[in-house]
mmCIF file of C-alpha atoms in Angstrom:
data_model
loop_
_atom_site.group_PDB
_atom_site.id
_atom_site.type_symbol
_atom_site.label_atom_id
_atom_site.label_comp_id
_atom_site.label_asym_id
_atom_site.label_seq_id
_atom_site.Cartn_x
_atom_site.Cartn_y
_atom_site.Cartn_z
ATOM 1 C CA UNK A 18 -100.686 -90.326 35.048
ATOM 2 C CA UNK A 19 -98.205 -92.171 36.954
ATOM 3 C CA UNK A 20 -95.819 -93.020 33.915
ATOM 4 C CA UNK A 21 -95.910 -89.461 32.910
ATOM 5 C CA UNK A 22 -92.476 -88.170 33.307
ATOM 6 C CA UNK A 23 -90.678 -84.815 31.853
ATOM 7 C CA UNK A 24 -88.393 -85.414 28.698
ATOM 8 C CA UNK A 25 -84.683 -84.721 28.974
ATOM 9 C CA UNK A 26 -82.869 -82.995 25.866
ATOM 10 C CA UNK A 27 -83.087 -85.175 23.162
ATOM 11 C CA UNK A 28 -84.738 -88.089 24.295
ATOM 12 C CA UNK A 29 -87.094 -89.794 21.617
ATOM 13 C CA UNK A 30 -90.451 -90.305 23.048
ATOM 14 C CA UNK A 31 -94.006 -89.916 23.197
ATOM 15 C CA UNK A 32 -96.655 -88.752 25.118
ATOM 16 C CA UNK A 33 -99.949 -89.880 24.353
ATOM 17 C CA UNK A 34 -103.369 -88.921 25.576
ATOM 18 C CA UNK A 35 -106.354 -90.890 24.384
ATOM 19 C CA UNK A 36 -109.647 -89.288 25.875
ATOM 20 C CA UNK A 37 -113.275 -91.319 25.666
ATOM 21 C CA UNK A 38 -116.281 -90.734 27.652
ATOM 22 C CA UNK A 39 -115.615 -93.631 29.936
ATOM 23 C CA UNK A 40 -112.232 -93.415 30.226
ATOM 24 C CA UNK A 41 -108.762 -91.330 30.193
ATOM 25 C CA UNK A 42 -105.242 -93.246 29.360
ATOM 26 C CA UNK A 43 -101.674 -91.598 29.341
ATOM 27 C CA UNK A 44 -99.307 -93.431 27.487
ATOM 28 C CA UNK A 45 -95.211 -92.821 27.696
ATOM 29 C CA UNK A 46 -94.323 -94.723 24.943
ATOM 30 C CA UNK A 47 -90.588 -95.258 24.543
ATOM 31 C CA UNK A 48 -89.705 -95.370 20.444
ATOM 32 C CA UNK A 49 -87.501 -99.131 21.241
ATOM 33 C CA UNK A 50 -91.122 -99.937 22.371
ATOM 34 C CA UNK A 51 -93.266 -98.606 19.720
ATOM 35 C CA UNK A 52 -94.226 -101.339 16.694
ATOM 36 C CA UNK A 53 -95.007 -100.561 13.125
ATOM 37 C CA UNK A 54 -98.768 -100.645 12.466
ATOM 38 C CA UNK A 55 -100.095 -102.393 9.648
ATOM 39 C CA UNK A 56 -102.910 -99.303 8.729
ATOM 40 C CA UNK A 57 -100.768 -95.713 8.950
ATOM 41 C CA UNK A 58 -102.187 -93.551 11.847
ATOM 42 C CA UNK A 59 -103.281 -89.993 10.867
ATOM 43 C CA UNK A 60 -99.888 -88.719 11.695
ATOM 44 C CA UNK A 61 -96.745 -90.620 11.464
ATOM 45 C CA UNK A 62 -93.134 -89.174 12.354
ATOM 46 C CA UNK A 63 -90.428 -91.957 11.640
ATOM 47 C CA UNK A 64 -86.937 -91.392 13.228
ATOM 48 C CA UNK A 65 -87.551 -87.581 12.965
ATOM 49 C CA UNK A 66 -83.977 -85.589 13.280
ATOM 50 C CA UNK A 67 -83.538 -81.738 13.338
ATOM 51 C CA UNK A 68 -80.222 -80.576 13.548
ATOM 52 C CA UNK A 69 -79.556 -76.722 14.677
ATOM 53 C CA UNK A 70 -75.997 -76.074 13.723
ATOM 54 C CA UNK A 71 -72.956 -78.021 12.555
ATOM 55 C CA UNK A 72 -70.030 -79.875 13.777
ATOM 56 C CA UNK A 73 -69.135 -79.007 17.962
ATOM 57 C CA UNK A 74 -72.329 -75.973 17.727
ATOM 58 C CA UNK A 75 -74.674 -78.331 16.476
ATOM 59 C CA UNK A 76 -78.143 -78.879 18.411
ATOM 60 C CA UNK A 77 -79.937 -82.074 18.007
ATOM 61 C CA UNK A 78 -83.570 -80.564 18.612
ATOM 62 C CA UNK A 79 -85.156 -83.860 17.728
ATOM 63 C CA UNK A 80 -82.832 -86.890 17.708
ATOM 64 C CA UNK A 81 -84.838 -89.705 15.647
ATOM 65 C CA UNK A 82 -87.814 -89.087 17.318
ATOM 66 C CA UNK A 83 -91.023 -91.279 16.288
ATOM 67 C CA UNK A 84 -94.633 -90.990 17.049
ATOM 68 C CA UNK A 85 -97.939 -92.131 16.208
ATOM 69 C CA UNK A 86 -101.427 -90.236 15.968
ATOM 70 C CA UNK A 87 -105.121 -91.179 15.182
ATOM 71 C CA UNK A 88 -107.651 -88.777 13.709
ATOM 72 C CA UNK A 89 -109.681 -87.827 16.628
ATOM 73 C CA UNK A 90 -106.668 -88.281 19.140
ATOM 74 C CA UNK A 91 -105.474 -85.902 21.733
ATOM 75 C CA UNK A 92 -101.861 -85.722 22.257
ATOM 76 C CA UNK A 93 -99.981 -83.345 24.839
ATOM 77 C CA UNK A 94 -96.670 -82.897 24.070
ATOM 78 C CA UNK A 95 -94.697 -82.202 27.684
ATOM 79 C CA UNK A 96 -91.278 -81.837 28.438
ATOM 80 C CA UNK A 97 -88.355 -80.035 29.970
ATOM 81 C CA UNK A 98 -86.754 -77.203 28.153
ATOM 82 C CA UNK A 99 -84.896 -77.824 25.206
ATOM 83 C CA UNK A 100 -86.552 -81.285 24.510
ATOM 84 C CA UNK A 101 -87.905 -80.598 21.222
ATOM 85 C CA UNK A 102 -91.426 -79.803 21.916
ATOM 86 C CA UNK A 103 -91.506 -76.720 19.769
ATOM 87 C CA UNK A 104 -89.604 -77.843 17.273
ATOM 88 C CA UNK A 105 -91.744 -80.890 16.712
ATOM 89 C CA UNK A 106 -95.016 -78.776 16.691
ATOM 90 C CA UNK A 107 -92.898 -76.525 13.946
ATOM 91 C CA UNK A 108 -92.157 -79.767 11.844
ATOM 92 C CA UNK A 109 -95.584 -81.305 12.318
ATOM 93 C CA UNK A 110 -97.298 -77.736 11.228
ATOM 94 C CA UNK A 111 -95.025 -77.755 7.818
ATOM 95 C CA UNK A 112 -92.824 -74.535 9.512
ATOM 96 C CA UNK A 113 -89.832 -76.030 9.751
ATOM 97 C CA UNK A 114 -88.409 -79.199 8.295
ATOM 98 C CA UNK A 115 -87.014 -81.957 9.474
ATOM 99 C CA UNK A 116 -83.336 -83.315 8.431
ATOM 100 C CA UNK A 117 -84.046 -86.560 8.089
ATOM 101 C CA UNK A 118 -86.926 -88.979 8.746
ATOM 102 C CA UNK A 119 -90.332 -89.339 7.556
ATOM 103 C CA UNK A 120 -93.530 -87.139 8.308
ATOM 104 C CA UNK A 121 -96.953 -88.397 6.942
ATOM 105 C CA UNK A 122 -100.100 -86.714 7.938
ATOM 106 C CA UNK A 123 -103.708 -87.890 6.325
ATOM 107 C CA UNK A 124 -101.443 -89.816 4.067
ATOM 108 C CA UNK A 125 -99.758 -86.919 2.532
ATOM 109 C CA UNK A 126 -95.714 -87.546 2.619
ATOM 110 C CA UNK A 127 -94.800 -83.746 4.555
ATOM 111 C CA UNK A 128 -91.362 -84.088 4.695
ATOM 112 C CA UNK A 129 -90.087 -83.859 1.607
ATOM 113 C CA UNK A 130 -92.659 -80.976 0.501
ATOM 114 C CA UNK A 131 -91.322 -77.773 -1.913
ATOM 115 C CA UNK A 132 -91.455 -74.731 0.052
ATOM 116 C CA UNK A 133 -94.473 -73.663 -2.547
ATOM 117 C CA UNK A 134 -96.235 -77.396 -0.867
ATOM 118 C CA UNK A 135 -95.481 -76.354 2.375
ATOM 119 C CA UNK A 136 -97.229 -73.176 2.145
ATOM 120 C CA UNK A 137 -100.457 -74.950 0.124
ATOM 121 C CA UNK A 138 -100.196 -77.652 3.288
ATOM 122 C CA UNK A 139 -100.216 -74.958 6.327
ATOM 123 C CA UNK A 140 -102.654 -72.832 4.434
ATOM 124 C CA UNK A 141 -105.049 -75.664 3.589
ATOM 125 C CA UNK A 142 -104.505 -78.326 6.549
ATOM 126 C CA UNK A 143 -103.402 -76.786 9.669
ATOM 127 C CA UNK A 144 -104.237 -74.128 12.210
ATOM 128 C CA UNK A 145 -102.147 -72.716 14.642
ATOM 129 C CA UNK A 146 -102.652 -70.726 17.807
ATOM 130 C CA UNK A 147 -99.275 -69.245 18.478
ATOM 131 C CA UNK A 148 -98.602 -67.737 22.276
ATOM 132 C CA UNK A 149 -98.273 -64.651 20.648
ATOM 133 C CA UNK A 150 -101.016 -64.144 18.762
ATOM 134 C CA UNK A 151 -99.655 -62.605 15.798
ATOM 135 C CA UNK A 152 -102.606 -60.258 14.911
ATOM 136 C CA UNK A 153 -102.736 -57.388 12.350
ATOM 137 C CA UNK A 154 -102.925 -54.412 14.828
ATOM 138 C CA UNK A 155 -104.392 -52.284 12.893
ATOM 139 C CA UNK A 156 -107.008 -54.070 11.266
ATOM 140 C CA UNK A 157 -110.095 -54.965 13.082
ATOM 141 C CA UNK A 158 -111.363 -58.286 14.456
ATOM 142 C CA UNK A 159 -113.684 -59.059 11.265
ATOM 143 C CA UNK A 160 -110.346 -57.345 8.600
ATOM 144 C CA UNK A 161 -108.154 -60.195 10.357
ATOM 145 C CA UNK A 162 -110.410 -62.368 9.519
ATOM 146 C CA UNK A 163 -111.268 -61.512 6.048
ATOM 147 C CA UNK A 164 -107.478 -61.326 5.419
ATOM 148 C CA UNK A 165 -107.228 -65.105 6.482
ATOM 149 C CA UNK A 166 -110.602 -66.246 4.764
ATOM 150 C CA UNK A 167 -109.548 -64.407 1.312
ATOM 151 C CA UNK A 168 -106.298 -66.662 0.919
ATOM 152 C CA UNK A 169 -108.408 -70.288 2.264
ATOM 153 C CA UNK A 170 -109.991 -72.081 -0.697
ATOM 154 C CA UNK A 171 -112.627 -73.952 1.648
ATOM 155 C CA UNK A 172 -113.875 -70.803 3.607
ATOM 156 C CA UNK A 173 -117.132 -70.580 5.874
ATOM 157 C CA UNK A 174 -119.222 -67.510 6.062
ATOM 158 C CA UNK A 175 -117.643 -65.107 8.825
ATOM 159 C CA UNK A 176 -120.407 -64.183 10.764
ATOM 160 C CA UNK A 177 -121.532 -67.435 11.242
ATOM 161 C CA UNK A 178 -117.963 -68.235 12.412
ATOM 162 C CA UNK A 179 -117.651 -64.879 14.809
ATOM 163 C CA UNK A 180 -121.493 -66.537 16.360
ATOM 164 C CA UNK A 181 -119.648 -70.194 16.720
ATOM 165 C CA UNK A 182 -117.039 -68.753 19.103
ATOM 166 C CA UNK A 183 -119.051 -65.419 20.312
ATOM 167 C CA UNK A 184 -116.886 -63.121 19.318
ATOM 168 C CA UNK A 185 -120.000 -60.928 17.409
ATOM 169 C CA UNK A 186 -119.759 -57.830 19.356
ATOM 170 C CA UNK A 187 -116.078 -57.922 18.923
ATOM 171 C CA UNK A 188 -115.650 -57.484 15.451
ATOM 172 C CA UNK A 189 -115.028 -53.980 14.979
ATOM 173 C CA UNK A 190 -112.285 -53.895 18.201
ATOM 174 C CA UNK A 191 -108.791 -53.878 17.320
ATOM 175 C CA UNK A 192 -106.508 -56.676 18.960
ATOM 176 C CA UNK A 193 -105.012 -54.554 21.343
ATOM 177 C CA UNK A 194 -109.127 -53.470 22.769
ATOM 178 C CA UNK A 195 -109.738 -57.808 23.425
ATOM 179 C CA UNK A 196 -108.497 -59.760 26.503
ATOM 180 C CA UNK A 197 -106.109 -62.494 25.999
ATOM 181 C CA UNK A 198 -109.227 -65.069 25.988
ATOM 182 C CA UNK A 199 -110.991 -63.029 23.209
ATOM 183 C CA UNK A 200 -107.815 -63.121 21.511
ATOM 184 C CA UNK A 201 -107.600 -66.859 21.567
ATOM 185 C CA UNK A 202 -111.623 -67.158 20.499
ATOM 186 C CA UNK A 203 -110.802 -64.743 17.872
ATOM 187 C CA UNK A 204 -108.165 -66.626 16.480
ATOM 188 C CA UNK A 205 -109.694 -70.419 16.985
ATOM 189 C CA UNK A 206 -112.244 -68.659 14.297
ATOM 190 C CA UNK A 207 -109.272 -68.261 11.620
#
């Protein structure tokens, strides 16, 4: 990891991390470096602004920011506060959009979406684990759940899904009864 370094506000770059069996590579790939690829990688952010702000207030939270991601990849995103890193997981997970640039994941153009497309695209494509957890408190493990398999058109059958992350015996507790880790099993199930 010796090219890994911390982003400074604003700075365009990348941090990749490719993972096989045989090997581990960290890339810091500078966007003056990076190339256009013939055959579009799963996700693809081109010159990626968001703007908080206006005129002398304004906050340039990504500043034509570029990346590149293959199906199958793992990426970490790093970097020192106020970098972007947030705001780029917000744009790439259809929460917030960007002010100009291009966002394509699995070929499907994301920036650009209706706010009615945005909502099909996080409710049908992504998943998010927040660091705040953002449970129903008063609904059970197994209501939470239900409430998120109800609105999914591809859904799998819960209990199988509670077995996959063994979180069985937990699904009559309430979020506040689990431990932080059961939290985060409970909610990789959703």
């Amino acid at each position: 990891f010796a090219k890994t370094r911390l982003l400074q506000p604003g700075e365009a770059q990348t941090i990749r991390l490719t993972v096989t069996k045989e090997q581990m590579e960290c890339f810091l790939k500078d966007k003056s470096q990076s190339k256009r690829r013939k055959m579009m990688s799963y996700i693809e952010l081109k010159d990626g602004m968001k703007v908080y702000g206006e005129g002398e207030n304004a906050v340039y939270a990504m500043n034509g920011m570029s990346l590149q991601i293959e199906k199958g990849e793992l990426c970490v995103i790093m970097g020192a506060s106020g970098s972007g890193k947030t705001t780029l997981l917000n744009v790439l997970g259809g929460l917030d959009s960007l002010k100009s640039g291009e966002l394509v994941v699995d070929k499907k153009k994301v920036s650009g979406m209706s706010p009615k497309e945005l909502s099909a695209y996080r409710r049908e494509c992504v998943s998010f684990v927040f660091q705040f957890y953002n449970l129903i408190p008063d609904l059970t493990v197994m209501e939470n759940i239900r409430i998120v398999s109800d609105i999914s058109k591809n859904t799998l059958d819960i209990n199988e899904v509670m077995k996959a992350v063994d979180i069985t015996e937990l699904k009559n507790r309430f979020p506040n009864e689990l431990s932080g880790g059961q939290q985060q099993r409970f909610l990789s199930s959703v």
